[in-house]
Amino acid sequence: MTSPYAPTSPCDPGCLPVPEALRGGHRARRLARLTVRSLALVVVLLAGLAVAVVLPLLGPAARGRVQTRWTGAVLAACGVRVRRRGPAAPPGALVVANHVSWLDVMALYAVAPVRMLAKREVRRWPLLGVMAASAGTVFLDRDRLRTLPDAVAGLAAALRAGATIGVFVEGTTRCGRDLGPFRPAAFQAAHDAGAPVVPVAVRYRRRGEGPVDATAAFVGDDTLASSLLRVLAARDLVVDVDVRTALDTRAVPTGPARADARRALARASAAAIAAALPADVGGHPAAVRRAATTPPTSPVLPELEHAA
């Protein structure tokens, strides 16, 4: 049974790029690229086992440096270049981003060493789940709504203690061409803690130019293995991490207006991210299907009115 909290995405494998028809030398170069990167990634992941053992023994600053270097090594092994625009997020900030790929977590470390909020299932992923747990990831059980208030309180406490928390506020992945509704729970934690909210726009492109590239997207019934192979074989994949102006939660009303406050923060964050990611409503099948049944409106903000 699907949880009422579990968000859904309209994106499916039809949003992914059509595989190139390769012949001769092109096929050989692609195979060589895939082989070299696969070996490099195995080495980095094995090193991650040692990192997972050492992390709990380190202080916060040293732990952040180690995590940032290891995640950077994972991206480099995959052939993905990170390009950050804007300042690093300050300690004790809530970093909120759109969600495209399993690579997004590593990309956010270009903004700041973050403790991520993730669904419980991530804990069971091979190696990455171990690394996530050792890095202090907060796991959320989306099938048990009664645990949500405790999760929000835990996030608020971590923010007050100076931890930088990262959240993919759509709650699920999309292909990167538009945004989904922003879930407000994490914004409540930031509001309660008086922590700044830093919106971050994540976008994948080839050579850092042109339209959004969905090669790294992890959507529909795509598997981690097939997504990984697609990324390893790709050329010139760049992830742009665009840090927007931080939002001051202290300027938002407190008291009885808590629900209004978190919705206001969600709307402001969505607007900031949307400004860096112009929606391509005709660029993929999911958007075309939705546009055929929905009156033409802003592709982001009206949806947020219902993200209670």
PDB file of C-alpha atoms in Angstrom, residues 47-272:
ATOM      1  CA  ALA A  47      37.918   3.614   0.183  1.00  0.00           C
ATOM      2  CA  GLY A  48      34.485   4.680   1.411  1.00  0.00           C
ATOM      3  CA  LEU A  49      34.382   1.645   3.692  1.00  0.00           C
ATOM      4  CA  ALA A  50      37.419   2.970   5.534  1.00  0.00           C
ATOM      5  CA  VAL A  51      35.891   6.440   5.574  1.00  0.00           C
ATOM      6  CA  ALA A  52      32.697   5.060   7.125  1.00  0.00           C
ATOM      7  CA  VAL A  53      34.734   3.550   9.981  1.00  0.00           C
ATOM      8  CA  VAL A  54      36.740   6.718  10.614  1.00  0.00           C
ATOM      9  CA  LEU A  55      33.950   9.325  10.374  1.00  0.00           C
ATOM     10  CA  PRO A  56      32.363   8.730  13.804  1.00  0.00           C
ATOM     11  CA  LEU A  57      35.793   9.247  15.418  1.00  0.00           C
ATOM     12  CA  LEU A  58      36.326  12.710  13.907  1.00  0.00           C
ATOM     13  CA  GLY A  59      35.207  16.125  15.046  1.00  0.00           C
ATOM     14  CA  PRO A  60      32.563  18.017  13.029  1.00  0.00           C
ATOM     15  CA  ALA A  61      35.029  20.109  11.004  1.00  0.00           C
ATOM     16  CA  ALA A  62      37.294  17.184  10.086  1.00  0.00           C
ATOM     17  CA  ARG A  63      34.276  15.010   9.320  1.00  0.00           C
ATOM     18  CA  GLY A  64      32.947  17.622   6.932  1.00  0.00           C
ATOM     19  CA  ARG A  65      36.277  17.893   5.104  1.00  0.00           C
ATOM     20  CA  VAL A  66      36.531  14.112   4.699  1.00  0.00           C
ATOM     21  CA  GLN A  67      32.946  13.827   3.469  1.00  0.00           C
ATOM     22  CA  THR A  68      33.415  16.642   0.972  1.00  0.00           C
ATOM     23  CA  ARG A  69      36.570  15.093  -0.460  1.00  0.00           C
ATOM     24  CA  TRP A  70      35.073  11.607  -0.683  1.00  0.00           C
ATOM     25  CA  THR A  71      31.869  12.753  -2.369  1.00  0.00           C
ATOM     26  CA  GLY A  72      33.952  14.827  -4.778  1.00  0.00           C
ATOM     27  CA  ALA A  73      35.968  11.704  -5.580  1.00  0.00           C
ATOM     28  CA  VAL A  74      32.762   9.751  -6.289  1.00  0.00           C
ATOM     29  CA  LEU A  75      31.580  12.393  -8.741  1.00  0.00           C
ATOM     30  CA  ALA A  76      34.987  12.574 -10.424  1.00  0.00           C
ATOM     31  CA  ALA A  77      35.092   8.771 -10.794  1.00  0.00           C
ATOM     32  CA  CYS A  78      31.658   8.938 -12.450  1.00  0.00           C
ATOM     33  CA  GLY A  79      32.934  11.562 -14.873  1.00  0.00           C
ATOM     34  CA  VAL A  80      30.665  14.272 -13.466  1.00  0.00           C
ATOM     35  CA  ARG A  81      32.049  17.787 -12.995  1.00  0.00           C
ATOM     36  CA  VAL A  82      30.517  20.031 -10.332  1.00  0.00           C
ATOM     37  CA  ARG A  83      30.187  23.766 -10.909  1.00  0.00           C
ATOM     38  CA  ARG A  84      28.979  25.826  -7.953  1.00  0.00           C
ATOM     39  CA  ARG A  85      27.600  29.325  -8.216  1.00  0.00           C
ATOM     40  CA  GLY A  86      27.080  31.374  -5.080  1.00  0.00           C
ATOM     41  CA  PRO A  87      28.488  31.188  -1.546  1.00  0.00           C
ATOM     42  CA  ALA A  88      28.806  28.157   0.699  1.00  0.00           C
ATOM     43  CA  ALA A  89      25.897  27.599   3.063  1.00  0.00           C
ATOM     44  CA  PRO A  90      26.549  28.779   6.646  1.00  0.00           C
ATOM     45  CA  PRO A  91      26.549  26.343   9.592  1.00  0.00           C
ATOM     46  CA  GLY A  92      23.104  25.777  11.035  1.00  0.00           C
ATOM     47  CA  ALA A  93      21.303  26.390   7.743  1.00  0.00           C
ATOM     48  CA  LEU A  94      18.583  24.332   6.087  1.00  0.00           C
ATOM     49  CA  VAL A  95      19.715  23.656   2.501  1.00  0.00           C
ATOM     50  CA  VAL A  96      16.710  22.862   0.291  1.00  0.00           C
ATOM     51  CA  ALA A  97      17.107  21.651  -3.286  1.00  0.00           C
ATOM     52  CA  ASN A  98      15.227  20.143  -6.186  1.00  0.00           C
ATOM     53  CA  HIS A  99      15.850  16.422  -6.729  1.00  0.00           C
ATOM     54  CA  VAL A 100      16.949  14.770  -9.977  1.00  0.00           C
ATOM     55  CA  SER A 101      19.404  11.981  -9.227  1.00  0.00           C
ATOM     56  CA  TRP A 102      21.140   9.894  -6.585  1.00  0.00           C
ATOM     57  CA  LEU A 103      24.160  12.050  -7.498  1.00  0.00           C
ATOM     58  CA  ASP A 104      22.448  15.108  -5.973  1.00  0.00           C
ATOM     59  CA  VAL A 105      23.578  14.183  -2.457  1.00  0.00           C
ATOM     60  CA  MET A 106      27.230  14.280  -3.518  1.00  0.00           C
ATOM     61  CA  ALA A 107      26.646  17.512  -5.435  1.00  0.00           C
ATOM     62  CA  LEU A 108      25.265  19.256  -2.345  1.00  0.00           C
ATOM     63  CA  TYR A 109      28.597  18.750  -0.595  1.00  0.00           C
ATOM     64  CA  ALA A 110      29.921  21.417  -2.951  1.00  0.00           C
ATOM     65  CA  VAL A 111      27.649  23.795  -1.020  1.00  0.00           C
ATOM     66  CA  ALA A 112      28.494  22.612   2.502  1.00  0.00           C
ATOM     67  CA  PRO A 113      29.025  19.409   4.504  1.00  0.00           C
ATOM     68  CA  VAL A 114      25.402  18.471   5.115  1.00  0.00           C
ATOM     69  CA  ARG A 115      23.438  15.986   7.128  1.00  0.00           C
ATOM     70  CA  MET A 116      20.765  14.748   4.762  1.00  0.00           C
ATOM     71  CA  LEU A 117      17.126  13.932   5.421  1.00  0.00           C
ATOM     72  CA  ALA A 118      16.400  10.727   3.509  1.00  0.00           C
ATOM     73  CA  LYS A 119      13.749   8.058   3.260  1.00  0.00           C
ATOM     74  CA  ARG A 120      14.315   4.973   5.396  1.00  0.00           C
ATOM     75  CA  GLU A 121      14.922   2.763   2.340  1.00  0.00           C
ATOM     76  CA  VAL A 122      18.222   4.545   1.615  1.00  0.00           C
ATOM     77  CA  ARG A 123      19.655   2.961   4.778  1.00  0.00           C
ATOM     78  CA  ARG A 124      19.490  -0.438   3.027  1.00  0.00           C
ATOM     79  CA  TRP A 125      21.395   0.637  -0.120  1.00  0.00           C
ATOM     80  CA  PRO A 126      24.723  -1.224  -0.513  1.00  0.00           C
ATOM     81  CA  LEU A 127      27.625   0.837   0.870  1.00  0.00           C
ATOM     82  CA  LEU A 128      25.889   4.168   0.199  1.00  0.00           C
ATOM     83  CA  GLY A 129      23.465   3.375   3.013  1.00  0.00           C
ATOM     84  CA  VAL A 130      26.365   2.693   5.384  1.00  0.00           C
ATOM     85  CA  MET A 131      28.037   5.925   4.332  1.00  0.00           C
ATOM     86  CA  ALA A 132      24.799   7.847   4.770  1.00  0.00           C
ATOM     87  CA  ALA A 133      24.312   6.515   8.284  1.00  0.00           C
ATOM     88  CA  SER A 134      27.907   7.269   9.310  1.00  0.00           C
ATOM     89  CA  ALA A 135      27.516  10.813   7.970  1.00  0.00           C
ATOM     90  CA  GLY A 136      24.604  11.437  10.331  1.00  0.00           C
ATOM     91  CA  THR A 137      21.756  11.166   7.829  1.00  0.00           C
ATOM     92  CA  VAL A 138      18.302  11.503   9.375  1.00  0.00           C
ATOM     93  CA  PHE A 139      16.091   8.701   8.060  1.00  0.00           C
ATOM     94  CA  LEU A 140      12.353   9.275   7.747  1.00  0.00           C
ATOM     95  CA  ASP A 141       9.777   6.495   7.731  1.00  0.00           C
ATOM     96  CA  ARG A 142       7.182   7.780   5.266  1.00  0.00           C
ATOM     97  CA  ASP A 143       4.821   4.905   6.056  1.00  0.00           C
ATOM     98  CA  ARG A 144       4.399   6.073   9.672  1.00  0.00           C
ATOM     99  CA  LEU A 145       3.010   9.584   9.691  1.00  0.00           C
ATOM    100  CA  ARG A 146       2.908   9.693  13.484  1.00  0.00           C
ATOM    101  CA  THR A 147       6.730   9.844  13.505  1.00  0.00           C
ATOM    102  CA  LEU A 148       6.784  13.081  11.480  1.00  0.00           C
ATOM    103  CA  PRO A 149       6.472  15.512  14.456  1.00  0.00           C
ATOM    104  CA  ASP A 150       9.423  13.813  16.157  1.00  0.00           C
ATOM    105  CA  ALA A 151      11.426  14.008  12.925  1.00  0.00           C
ATOM    106  CA  VAL A 152      10.675  17.746  12.620  1.00  0.00           C
ATOM    107  CA  ALA A 153      11.670  18.296  16.245  1.00  0.00           C
ATOM    108  CA  GLY A 154      14.897  16.360  15.670  1.00  0.00           C
ATOM    109  CA  LEU A 155      15.747  18.451  12.631  1.00  0.00           C
ATOM    110  CA  ALA A 156      15.072  21.672  14.551  1.00  0.00           C
ATOM    111  CA  ALA A 157      17.357  20.507  17.384  1.00  0.00           C
ATOM    112  CA  ALA A 158      20.132  19.661  14.915  1.00  0.00           C
ATOM    113  CA  LEU A 159      19.822  23.088  13.277  1.00  0.00           C
ATOM    114  CA  ARG A 160      19.992  24.824  16.663  1.00  0.00           C
ATOM    115  CA  ALA A 161      23.164  22.829  17.406  1.00  0.00           C
ATOM    116  CA  GLY A 162      24.783  24.233  14.253  1.00  0.00           C
ATOM    117  CA  ALA A 163      24.347  21.292  11.864  1.00  0.00           C
ATOM    118  CA  THR A 164      23.735  22.090   8.213  1.00  0.00           C
ATOM    119  CA  ILE A 165      20.792  19.975   7.065  1.00  0.00           C
ATOM    120  CA  GLY A 166      20.117  19.111   3.429  1.00  0.00           C
ATOM    121  CA  VAL A 167      16.621  18.238   2.205  1.00  0.00           C
ATOM    122  CA  PHE A 168      15.189  17.446  -1.218  1.00  0.00           C
ATOM    123  CA  VAL A 169      11.880  19.145  -0.604  1.00  0.00           C
ATOM    124  CA  GLU A 170      10.011  17.629  -3.555  1.00  0.00           C
ATOM    125  CA  GLY A 171      10.371  14.318  -1.722  1.00  0.00           C
ATOM    126  CA  THR A 172      11.048  12.384  -4.920  1.00  0.00           C
ATOM    127  CA  THR A 173      13.050  12.678  -8.123  1.00  0.00           C
ATOM    128  CA  ARG A 174      11.996  14.353 -11.360  1.00  0.00           C
ATOM    129  CA  CYS A 175      13.837  14.635 -14.662  1.00  0.00           C
ATOM    130  CA  GLY A 176      15.009  18.183 -13.963  1.00  0.00           C
ATOM    131  CA  ARG A 177      12.830  20.065 -16.450  1.00  0.00           C
ATOM    132  CA  ASP A 178      10.287  21.358 -13.948  1.00  0.00           C
ATOM    133  CA  LEU A 179       9.603  21.374 -10.207  1.00  0.00           C
ATOM    134  CA  GLY A 180       7.115  19.460  -8.099  1.00  0.00           C
ATOM    135  CA  PRO A 181       5.315  20.570  -4.921  1.00  0.00           C
ATOM    136  CA  PHE A 182       7.621  21.380  -2.012  1.00  0.00           C
ATOM    137  CA  ARG A 183       6.890  19.430   1.189  1.00  0.00           C
ATOM    138  CA  PRO A 184       6.673  21.848   4.123  1.00  0.00           C
ATOM    139  CA  ALA A 185       7.817  19.722   7.096  1.00  0.00           C
ATOM    140  CA  ALA A 186      11.504  20.666   6.875  1.00  0.00           C
ATOM    141  CA  PHE A 187      10.574  24.345   6.576  1.00  0.00           C
ATOM    142  CA  GLN A 188       8.724  23.980   9.872  1.00  0.00           C
ATOM    143  CA  ALA A 189      11.934  22.757  11.483  1.00  0.00           C
ATOM    144  CA  ALA A 190      13.865  25.757  10.155  1.00  0.00           C
ATOM    145  CA  HIS A 191      11.128  28.131  11.329  1.00  0.00           C
ATOM    146  CA  ASP A 192      11.074  26.605  14.808  1.00  0.00           C
ATOM    147  CA  ALA A 193      14.882  26.798  15.048  1.00  0.00           C
ATOM    148  CA  GLY A 194      15.159  30.294  13.553  1.00  0.00           C
ATOM    149  CA  ALA A 195      17.595  28.831  11.010  1.00  0.00           C
ATOM    150  CA  PRO A 196      18.231  30.389   7.579  1.00  0.00           C
ATOM    151  CA  VAL A 197      16.871  28.522   4.555  1.00  0.00           C
ATOM    152  CA  VAL A 198      19.264  28.291   1.595  1.00  0.00           C
ATOM    153  CA  PRO A 199      17.530  27.337  -1.696  1.00  0.00           C
ATOM    154  CA  VAL A 200      19.781  25.460  -4.125  1.00  0.00           C
ATOM    155  CA  ALA A 201      18.984  24.748  -7.778  1.00  0.00           C
ATOM    156  CA  VAL A 202      20.485  21.530  -9.185  1.00  0.00           C
ATOM    157  CA  ARG A 203      20.746  21.152 -12.951  1.00  0.00           C
ATOM    158  CA  TYR A 204      22.553  18.610 -15.150  1.00  0.00           C
ATOM    159  CA  ARG A 205      23.824  19.623 -18.575  1.00  0.00           C
ATOM    160  CA  ARG A 206      26.370  18.475 -21.144  1.00  0.00           C
ATOM    161  CA  ARG A 207      29.562  20.561 -21.083  1.00  0.00           C
ATOM    162  CA  GLY A 208      27.699  22.953 -18.785  1.00  0.00           C
ATOM    163  CA  GLU A 209      25.779  24.414 -21.704  1.00  0.00           C
ATOM    164  CA  GLY A 210      22.428  24.189 -23.410  1.00  0.00           C
ATOM    165  CA  PRO A 211      19.188  22.668 -22.078  1.00  0.00           C
ATOM    166  CA  VAL A 212      18.753  20.316 -19.145  1.00  0.00           C
ATOM    167  CA  ASP A 213      20.183  16.841 -19.752  1.00  0.00           C
ATOM    168  CA  ALA A 214      18.251  13.953 -18.155  1.00  0.00           C
ATOM    169  CA  THR A 215      21.063  11.384 -18.361  1.00  0.00           C
ATOM    170  CA  ALA A 216      21.548  11.456 -14.585  1.00  0.00           C
ATOM    171  CA  ALA A 217      17.821  11.472 -13.779  1.00  0.00           C
ATOM    172  CA  PHE A 218      16.663   8.574 -11.592  1.00  0.00           C
ATOM    173  CA  VAL A 219      12.934   8.311 -12.265  1.00  0.00           C
ATOM    174  CA  GLY A 220      10.092   5.829 -12.675  1.00  0.00           C
ATOM    175  CA  ASP A 221      11.079   2.175 -12.449  1.00  0.00           C
ATOM    176  CA  ASP A 222      14.683   2.934 -13.356  1.00  0.00           C
ATOM    177  CA  THR A 223      17.152   0.878 -11.300  1.00  0.00           C
ATOM    178  CA  LEU A 224      20.247   2.172  -9.555  1.00  0.00           C
ATOM    179  CA  ALA A 225      22.389  -0.134 -11.697  1.00  0.00           C
ATOM    180  CA  SER A 226      20.986   1.091 -15.023  1.00  0.00           C
ATOM    181  CA  SER A 227      21.197   4.717 -13.895  1.00  0.00           C
ATOM    182  CA  LEU A 228      24.805   4.215 -12.825  1.00  0.00           C
ATOM    183  CA  LEU A 229      25.781   2.656 -16.156  1.00  0.00           C
ATOM    184  CA  ARG A 230      24.110   5.517 -18.038  1.00  0.00           C
ATOM    185  CA  VAL A 231      26.094   8.088 -16.038  1.00  0.00           C
ATOM    186  CA  LEU A 232      29.400   6.235 -16.343  1.00  0.00           C
ATOM    187  CA  ALA A 233      29.046   6.039 -20.118  1.00  0.00           C
ATOM    188  CA  ALA A 234      28.077   9.699 -20.602  1.00  0.00           C
ATOM    189  CA  ARG A 235      30.451  12.343 -21.924  1.00  0.00           C
ATOM    190  CA  ASP A 236      30.948  15.831 -20.522  1.00  0.00           C
ATOM    191  CA  LEU A 237      28.258  15.674 -17.828  1.00  0.00           C
ATOM    192  CA  VAL A 238      28.221  18.766 -15.608  1.00  0.00           C
ATOM    193  CA  VAL A 239      26.037  19.421 -12.566  1.00  0.00           C
ATOM    194  CA  ASP A 240      25.389  23.088 -11.866  1.00  0.00           C
ATOM    195  CA  VAL A 241      24.759  23.794  -8.180  1.00  0.00           C
ATOM    196  CA  ASP A 242      23.280  27.283  -7.965  1.00  0.00           C
ATOM    197  CA  VAL A 243      23.135  28.672  -4.403  1.00  0.00           C
ATOM    198  CA  ARG A 244      20.392  31.275  -4.094  1.00  0.00           C
ATOM    199  CA  THR A 245      20.001  34.056  -1.533  1.00  0.00           C
ATOM    200  CA  ALA A 246      19.312  32.714   1.959  1.00  0.00           C
ATOM    201  CA  LEU A 247      15.844  33.275   3.439  1.00  0.00           C
ATOM    202  CA  ASP A 248      15.598  34.695   6.956  1.00  0.00           C
ATOM    203  CA  THR A 249      13.046  32.615   8.874  1.00  0.00           C
ATOM    204  CA  ARG A 250      13.019  35.157  11.698  1.00  0.00           C
ATOM    205  CA  ALA A 251      11.141  37.529   9.395  1.00  0.00           C
ATOM    206  CA  VAL A 252       8.268  35.037   9.102  1.00  0.00           C
ATOM    207  CA  PRO A 253       5.367  35.235  11.630  1.00  0.00           C
ATOM    208  CA  THR A 254       5.413  32.909  14.646  1.00  0.00           C
ATOM    209  CA  GLY A 255       2.682  31.592  16.922  1.00  0.00           C
ATOM    210  CA  PRO A 256      -0.699  30.663  15.418  1.00  0.00           C
ATOM    211  CA  ALA A 257       0.570  31.277  11.882  1.00  0.00           C
ATOM    212  CA  ARG A 258       3.083  28.396  11.914  1.00  0.00           C
ATOM    213  CA  ALA A 259       1.362  26.592   9.005  1.00  0.00           C
ATOM    214  CA  ASP A 260       1.273  29.825   7.010  1.00  0.00           C
ATOM    215  CA  ALA A 261       4.945  30.411   7.826  1.00  0.00           C
ATOM    216  CA  ARG A 262       6.130  27.082   6.490  1.00  0.00           C
ATOM    217  CA  ARG A 263       4.028  27.490   3.344  1.00  0.00           C
ATOM    218  CA  ALA A 264       5.487  30.970   2.825  1.00  0.00           C
ATOM    219  CA  LEU A 265       9.013  29.584   3.148  1.00  0.00           C
ATOM    220  CA  ALA A 266       8.164  26.779   0.698  1.00  0.00           C
ATOM    221  CA  ARG A 267       6.783  29.266  -1.831  1.00  0.00           C
ATOM    222  CA  ALA A 268       9.775  31.592  -1.513  1.00  0.00           C
ATOM    223  CA  SER A 269      12.219  28.692  -1.894  1.00  0.00           C
ATOM    224  CA  ALA A 270      10.373  27.372  -4.935  1.00  0.00           C
ATOM    225  CA  ALA A 271      10.385  30.794  -6.556  1.00  0.00           C
ATOM    226  CA  ALA A 272      14.145  31.175  -5.955  1.00  0.00           C
TER     227      ALA A 272
END
